[in-house]
């Protein structure tokens, strides 16, 4: 799992402005930062996303232009955004993670990477808001909450899959998304919280 930023006051302010206050213009810079984490995740050795993601060092910076990790030399990558709750998307008028994933993909395509965004996960049941829940409560809240859309597995066959999310606190959302996809080997988030 790779995080582009540590969840500082500045990162929190930018994410909340984009996510909750409709500052849609922030999607491009946030997506560009996320692209750096996606690039690292897509080049990392394949290891399963664990059920509980341990503290991960935040990685910073835009996609690398050095010869050793050029995106042009890699197999196609599919970004799968962790879906927001339907009622949250309806209330906000947009899905912030999907919007940032699209911007990250745009940046990476500009660097020569074959990358696409496929929203193949959906909520299969209601969950409560995760804020304020302990790690165990988050895991229980999300257990079995996501599923793949019909035909989703066929769409994912030919590419390296990277799960993307905005903030990683305990890793429960990423673990549930990985389970729903039948096991995913890479994940990238915009920010990592160390107080989760």
PDB file of C-alpha atoms in Angstrom:
ATOM      1  CA  UNK A   1       0.000   0.000   0.000  1.00  0.00           C
ATOM      2  CA  UNK A   2       1.353   3.388  -0.958  1.00  0.00           C
ATOM      3  CA  UNK A   3       0.200   6.749   0.345  1.00  0.00           C
ATOM      4  CA  UNK A   4       1.092  10.010  -1.337  1.00  0.00           C
ATOM      5  CA  UNK A   5       0.810  12.168   1.792  1.00  0.00           C
ATOM      6  CA  UNK A   6       0.597  12.003   5.547  1.00  0.00           C
ATOM      7  CA  UNK A   7      -2.851  13.103   6.744  1.00  0.00           C
ATOM      8  CA  UNK A   8      -1.810  16.527   8.059  1.00  0.00           C
ATOM      9  CA  UNK A   9      -4.066  19.519   8.689  1.00  0.00           C
ATOM     10  CA  UNK A  10      -3.265  20.798   5.176  1.00  0.00           C
ATOM     11  CA  UNK A  11      -4.077  17.479   3.492  1.00  0.00           C
ATOM     12  CA  UNK A  12      -7.273  17.189   5.549  1.00  0.00           C
ATOM     13  CA  UNK A  13      -8.360  20.721   4.589  1.00  0.00           C
ATOM     14  CA  UNK A  14      -7.825  20.083   0.869  1.00  0.00           C
ATOM     15  CA  UNK A  15      -9.585  16.716   0.960  1.00  0.00           C
ATOM     16  CA  UNK A  16     -12.575  18.058   2.893  1.00  0.00           C
ATOM     17  CA  UNK A  17     -12.887  21.066   0.595  1.00  0.00           C
ATOM     18  CA  UNK A  18     -12.970  18.754  -2.425  1.00  0.00           C
ATOM     19  CA  UNK A  19     -15.063  16.030  -0.836  1.00  0.00           C
ATOM     20  CA  UNK A  20     -17.606  17.917   1.270  1.00  0.00           C
ATOM     21  CA  UNK A  21     -17.632  21.515   0.067  1.00  0.00           C
ATOM     22  CA  UNK A  22     -17.680  20.981  -3.690  1.00  0.00           C
ATOM     23  CA  UNK A  23     -14.271  22.469  -4.479  1.00  0.00           C
ATOM     24  CA  UNK A  24     -14.111  20.362  -7.637  1.00  0.00           C
ATOM     25  CA  UNK A  25     -11.146  22.320  -8.964  1.00  0.00           C
ATOM     26  CA  UNK A  26      -9.024  20.532  -6.355  1.00  0.00           C
ATOM     27  CA  UNK A  27      -9.577  17.188  -8.105  1.00  0.00           C
ATOM     28  CA  UNK A  28      -6.777  17.882 -10.596  1.00  0.00           C
ATOM     29  CA  UNK A  29      -4.004  18.702  -8.079  1.00  0.00           C
ATOM     30  CA  UNK A  30      -5.168  15.965  -5.676  1.00  0.00           C
ATOM     31  CA  UNK A  31      -5.265  13.476  -8.544  1.00  0.00           C
ATOM     32  CA  UNK A  32      -1.769  14.514  -9.639  1.00  0.00           C
ATOM     33  CA  UNK A  33      -0.475  13.796  -6.135  1.00  0.00           C
ATOM     34  CA  UNK A  34      -2.359  10.481  -6.053  1.00  0.00           C
ATOM     35  CA  UNK A  35      -0.688   9.569  -9.357  1.00  0.00           C
ATOM     36  CA  UNK A  36       2.656   9.345  -7.558  1.00  0.00           C
ATOM     37  CA  UNK A  37       1.299   6.716  -5.150  1.00  0.00           C
ATOM     38  CA  UNK A  38      -0.370   4.843  -8.016  1.00  0.00           C
ATOM     39  CA  UNK A  39       2.903   4.742  -9.921  1.00  0.00           C
ATOM     40  CA  UNK A  40       4.707   3.264  -6.896  1.00  0.00           C
ATOM     41  CA  UNK A  41       1.911   0.741  -6.247  1.00  0.00           C
ATOM     42  CA  UNK A  42       1.814  -0.355  -9.878  1.00  0.00           C
ATOM     43  CA  UNK A  43       5.556  -1.061  -9.895  1.00  0.00           C
ATOM     44  CA  UNK A  44       5.722  -2.779  -6.493  1.00  0.00           C
ATOM     45  CA  UNK A  45       6.092  -6.557  -6.196  1.00  0.00           C
ATOM     46  CA  UNK A  46       2.685  -8.159  -5.931  1.00  0.00           C
ATOM     47  CA  UNK A  47       1.650  -8.823  -2.342  1.00  0.00           C
ATOM     48  CA  UNK A  48      -1.920  -9.184  -1.083  1.00  0.00           C
ATOM     49  CA  UNK A  49      -3.621  -6.192   0.511  1.00  0.00           C
ATOM     50  CA  UNK A  50      -3.769  -7.370   4.141  1.00  0.00           C
ATOM     51  CA  UNK A  51      -6.969  -7.562   6.181  1.00  0.00           C
ATOM     52  CA  UNK A  52      -5.438  -4.980   8.495  1.00  0.00           C
ATOM     53  CA  UNK A  53      -3.027  -2.617   6.811  1.00  0.00           C
ATOM     54  CA  UNK A  54      -0.086  -1.802   9.105  1.00  0.00           C
ATOM     55  CA  UNK A  55       1.347   1.664   9.424  1.00  0.00           C
ATOM     56  CA  UNK A  56       2.717   2.495   6.003  1.00  0.00           C
ATOM     57  CA  UNK A  57       5.290   5.151   5.230  1.00  0.00           C
ATOM     58  CA  UNK A  58       3.796   7.920   3.161  1.00  0.00           C
ATOM     59  CA  UNK A  59       5.450   8.369  -0.215  1.00  0.00           C
ATOM     60  CA  UNK A  60       5.469  11.808  -1.738  1.00  0.00           C
ATOM     61  CA  UNK A  61       5.893  13.280  -5.143  1.00  0.00           C
ATOM     62  CA  UNK A  62       4.729  13.109  -8.732  1.00  0.00           C
ATOM     63  CA  UNK A  63       5.394  10.182 -11.058  1.00  0.00           C
ATOM     64  CA  UNK A  64       9.092   9.470 -11.496  1.00  0.00           C
ATOM     65  CA  UNK A  65      10.725  10.263 -14.812  1.00  0.00           C
ATOM     66  CA  UNK A  66      13.847   8.190 -14.220  1.00  0.00           C
ATOM     67  CA  UNK A  67      14.750   5.421 -16.645  1.00  0.00           C
ATOM     68  CA  UNK A  68      14.441   2.595 -14.108  1.00  0.00           C
ATOM     69  CA  UNK A  69      10.758   3.015 -13.345  1.00  0.00           C
ATOM     70  CA  UNK A  70       9.376   4.470 -16.538  1.00  0.00           C
ATOM     71  CA  UNK A  71       5.621   3.917 -16.865  1.00  0.00           C
ATOM     72  CA  UNK A  72       6.124   3.137 -20.559  1.00  0.00           C
ATOM     73  CA  UNK A  73       7.663  -0.260 -19.729  1.00  0.00           C
ATOM     74  CA  UNK A  74       4.781  -1.616 -17.727  1.00  0.00           C
ATOM     75  CA  UNK A  75       1.715  -3.734 -18.403  1.00  0.00           C
ATOM     76  CA  UNK A  76      -1.639  -1.921 -18.427  1.00  0.00           C
ATOM     77  CA  UNK A  77      -2.953  -0.759 -15.050  1.00  0.00           C
ATOM     78  CA  UNK A  78      -6.582  -0.557 -13.960  1.00  0.00           C
ATOM     79  CA  UNK A  79      -7.477   1.779 -11.115  1.00  0.00           C
ATOM     80  CA  UNK A  80     -10.465   0.626  -9.080  1.00  0.00           C
ATOM     81  CA  UNK A  81     -11.803   3.349  -6.788  1.00  0.00           C
ATOM     82  CA  UNK A  82     -13.202   2.283  -3.424  1.00  0.00           C
ATOM     83  CA  UNK A  83     -16.855   3.351  -3.757  1.00  0.00           C
ATOM     84  CA  UNK A  84     -18.405   5.961  -1.516  1.00  0.00           C
ATOM     85  CA  UNK A  85     -21.750   5.297   0.124  1.00  0.00           C
ATOM     86  CA  UNK A  86     -24.616   6.018  -2.289  1.00  0.00           C
ATOM     87  CA  UNK A  87     -26.220   8.518   0.059  1.00  0.00           C
ATOM     88  CA  UNK A  88     -22.883  10.349   0.426  1.00  0.00           C
ATOM     89  CA  UNK A  89     -22.469  10.584  -3.355  1.00  0.00           C
ATOM     90  CA  UNK A  90     -26.047  11.835  -3.681  1.00  0.00           C
ATOM     91  CA  UNK A  91     -25.515  14.434  -0.963  1.00  0.00           C
ATOM     92  CA  UNK A  92     -22.208  15.661  -2.371  1.00  0.00           C
ATOM     93  CA  UNK A  93     -23.255  15.523  -6.000  1.00  0.00           C
ATOM     94  CA  UNK A  94     -20.066  13.659  -6.948  1.00  0.00           C
ATOM     95  CA  UNK A  95     -17.855  10.726  -6.001  1.00  0.00           C
ATOM     96  CA  UNK A  96     -14.567  12.317  -4.864  1.00  0.00           C
ATOM     97  CA  UNK A  97     -12.434   9.158  -4.997  1.00  0.00           C
ATOM     98  CA  UNK A  98     -13.569   8.337  -8.527  1.00  0.00           C
ATOM     99  CA  UNK A  99     -12.922  11.946  -9.598  1.00  0.00           C
ATOM    100  CA  UNK A 100      -9.381  11.873  -8.146  1.00  0.00           C
ATOM    101  CA  UNK A 101      -8.713   8.451  -9.711  1.00  0.00           C
ATOM    102  CA  UNK A 102      -9.678   9.833 -13.126  1.00  0.00           C
ATOM    103  CA  UNK A 103      -7.309  12.771 -12.655  1.00  0.00           C
ATOM    104  CA  UNK A 104      -4.498  10.435 -11.554  1.00  0.00           C
ATOM    105  CA  UNK A 105      -5.089   8.288 -14.646  1.00  0.00           C
ATOM    106  CA  UNK A 106      -5.002  11.401 -16.863  1.00  0.00           C
ATOM    107  CA  UNK A 107      -1.637  12.414 -15.386  1.00  0.00           C
ATOM    108  CA  UNK A 108      -0.197   8.908 -15.800  1.00  0.00           C
ATOM    109  CA  UNK A 109      -1.440   8.600 -19.388  1.00  0.00           C
ATOM    110  CA  UNK A 110       0.397  11.862 -20.054  1.00  0.00           C
ATOM    111  CA  UNK A 111       3.537  10.108 -18.801  1.00  0.00           C
ATOM    112  CA  UNK A 112       2.958   7.238 -21.234  1.00  0.00           C
ATOM    113  CA  UNK A 113       1.337   4.705 -18.892  1.00  0.00           C
ATOM    114  CA  UNK A 114      -1.528   2.557 -20.159  1.00  0.00           C
ATOM    115  CA  UNK A 115      -4.032   3.181 -17.356  1.00  0.00           C
ATOM    116  CA  UNK A 116      -7.798   3.311 -17.001  1.00  0.00           C
ATOM    117  CA  UNK A 117     -10.329   3.749 -14.213  1.00  0.00           C
ATOM    118  CA  UNK A 118     -13.016   1.110 -13.770  1.00  0.00           C
ATOM    119  CA  UNK A 119     -15.589   1.607 -11.003  1.00  0.00           C
ATOM    120  CA  UNK A 120     -16.389  -2.114 -10.759  1.00  0.00           C
ATOM    121  CA  UNK A 121     -17.210  -2.129  -7.030  1.00  0.00           C
ATOM    122  CA  UNK A 122     -20.528  -1.189  -5.488  1.00  0.00           C
ATOM    123  CA  UNK A 123     -22.181  -1.176  -2.091  1.00  0.00           C
ATOM    124  CA  UNK A 124     -24.298  -4.263  -1.519  1.00  0.00           C
ATOM    125  CA  UNK A 125     -25.640  -3.154   1.841  1.00  0.00           C
ATOM    126  CA  UNK A 126     -25.759  -0.046   3.987  1.00  0.00           C
ATOM    127  CA  UNK A 127     -22.949   0.753   6.380  1.00  0.00           C
ATOM    128  CA  UNK A 128     -22.633   3.388   9.070  1.00  0.00           C
ATOM    129  CA  UNK A 129     -20.246   6.326   8.802  1.00  0.00           C
ATOM    130  CA  UNK A 130     -16.748   5.115   9.684  1.00  0.00           C
ATOM    131  CA  UNK A 131     -15.613   8.240  11.542  1.00  0.00           C
ATOM    132  CA  UNK A 132     -15.328   7.618  15.252  1.00  0.00           C
ATOM    133  CA  UNK A 133     -15.245   3.824  14.919  1.00  0.00           C
ATOM    134  CA  UNK A 134     -12.393   1.707  16.261  1.00  0.00           C
ATOM    135  CA  UNK A 135     -10.395  -0.530  13.923  1.00  0.00           C
ATOM    136  CA  UNK A 136     -12.432  -3.586  14.970  1.00  0.00           C
ATOM    137  CA  UNK A 137     -15.719  -1.692  14.527  1.00  0.00           C
ATOM    138  CA  UNK A 138     -14.656  -0.496  11.072  1.00  0.00           C
ATOM    139  CA  UNK A 139     -13.821  -4.034  10.005  1.00  0.00           C
ATOM    140  CA  UNK A 140     -17.165  -5.355  11.305  1.00  0.00           C
ATOM    141  CA  UNK A 141     -19.056  -2.440   9.735  1.00  0.00           C
ATOM    142  CA  UNK A 142     -17.591  -3.130   6.291  1.00  0.00           C
ATOM    143  CA  UNK A 143     -17.546  -6.957   6.350  1.00  0.00           C
ATOM    144  CA  UNK A 144     -19.332  -8.107   3.197  1.00  0.00           C
ATOM    145  CA  UNK A 145     -20.447  -4.568   2.323  1.00  0.00           C
ATOM    146  CA  UNK A 146     -18.966  -4.435  -1.195  1.00  0.00           C
ATOM    147  CA  UNK A 147     -19.425  -6.536  -4.294  1.00  0.00           C
ATOM    148  CA  UNK A 148     -18.208  -6.523  -7.856  1.00  0.00           C
ATOM    149  CA  UNK A 149     -20.624  -5.400 -10.538  1.00  0.00           C
ATOM    150  CA  UNK A 150     -21.771  -8.115 -12.978  1.00  0.00           C
ATOM    151  CA  UNK A 151     -19.076  -8.658 -15.602  1.00  0.00           C
ATOM    152  CA  UNK A 152     -16.490  -6.817 -13.515  1.00  0.00           C
ATOM    153  CA  UNK A 153     -14.094  -9.754 -13.265  1.00  0.00           C
ATOM    154  CA  UNK A 154     -13.911 -10.026 -17.055  1.00  0.00           C
ATOM    155  CA  UNK A 155     -13.018  -6.329 -17.320  1.00  0.00           C
ATOM    156  CA  UNK A 156     -10.135  -6.712 -14.866  1.00  0.00           C
ATOM    157  CA  UNK A 157      -8.488  -9.777 -16.421  1.00  0.00           C
ATOM    158  CA  UNK A 158      -5.799  -8.219 -18.598  1.00  0.00           C
ATOM    159  CA  UNK A 159      -4.317  -5.561 -16.310  1.00  0.00           C
ATOM    160  CA  UNK A 160      -2.594  -4.982 -13.006  1.00  0.00           C
ATOM    161  CA  UNK A 161      -5.278  -3.773 -10.570  1.00  0.00           C
ATOM    162  CA  UNK A 162      -4.567  -0.957  -8.133  1.00  0.00           C
ATOM    163  CA  UNK A 163      -7.233  -0.072  -5.580  1.00  0.00           C
ATOM    164  CA  UNK A 164      -7.448   3.668  -4.909  1.00  0.00           C
ATOM    165  CA  UNK A 165      -8.955   5.556  -1.990  1.00  0.00           C
ATOM    166  CA  UNK A 166      -8.663   9.011  -0.471  1.00  0.00           C
ATOM    167  CA  UNK A 167      -7.586   8.302   3.124  1.00  0.00           C
ATOM    168  CA  UNK A 168      -6.316   5.125   4.764  1.00  0.00           C
ATOM    169  CA  UNK A 169      -6.939   4.990   8.502  1.00  0.00           C
ATOM    170  CA  UNK A 170      -7.111   1.345   9.577  1.00  0.00           C
ATOM    171  CA  UNK A 171      -7.159  -0.287   6.149  1.00  0.00           C
ATOM    172  CA  UNK A 172     -10.653  -1.768   6.621  1.00  0.00           C
ATOM    173  CA  UNK A 173     -12.040  -0.193   3.434  1.00  0.00           C
ATOM    174  CA  UNK A 174      -9.105  -1.371   1.335  1.00  0.00           C
ATOM    175  CA  UNK A 175      -9.300  -4.870   2.818  1.00  0.00           C
ATOM    176  CA  UNK A 176     -13.027  -5.136   2.079  1.00  0.00           C
ATOM    177  CA  UNK A 177     -12.532  -3.823  -1.463  1.00  0.00           C
ATOM    178  CA  UNK A 178      -9.711  -6.335  -2.040  1.00  0.00           C
ATOM    179  CA  UNK A 179     -11.948  -9.140  -0.760  1.00  0.00           C
ATOM    180  CA  UNK A 180     -14.781  -8.104  -3.072  1.00  0.00           C
ATOM    181  CA  UNK A 181     -12.413  -8.171  -6.032  1.00  0.00           C
ATOM    182  CA  UNK A 182     -11.181 -11.645  -5.166  1.00  0.00           C
ATOM    183  CA  UNK A 183      -7.796 -10.497  -3.914  1.00  0.00           C
ATOM    184  CA  UNK A 184      -5.971  -7.398  -5.125  1.00  0.00           C
ATOM    185  CA  UNK A 185      -2.249  -6.977  -4.911  1.00  0.00           C
ATOM    186  CA  UNK A 186      -1.770  -3.200  -4.847  1.00  0.00           C
ATOM    187  CA  UNK A 187      -3.356  -0.138  -3.307  1.00  0.00           C
ATOM    188  CA  UNK A 188      -2.695   3.597  -3.447  1.00  0.00           C
ATOM    189  CA  UNK A 189      -4.211   6.317  -1.311  1.00  0.00           C
ATOM    190  CA  UNK A 190      -3.899  10.061  -1.278  1.00  0.00           C
ATOM    191  CA  UNK A 191      -3.236  10.299   2.474  1.00  0.00           C
ATOM    192  CA  UNK A 192      -2.338   7.969   5.345  1.00  0.00           C
ATOM    193  CA  UNK A 193      -3.632   8.689   8.838  1.00  0.00           C
ATOM    194  CA  UNK A 194      -1.350   7.637  11.650  1.00  0.00           C
ATOM    195  CA  UNK A 195      -3.951   8.132  14.400  1.00  0.00           C
ATOM    196  CA  UNK A 196      -6.420   5.469  13.188  1.00  0.00           C
TER     197      UNK A 196
END
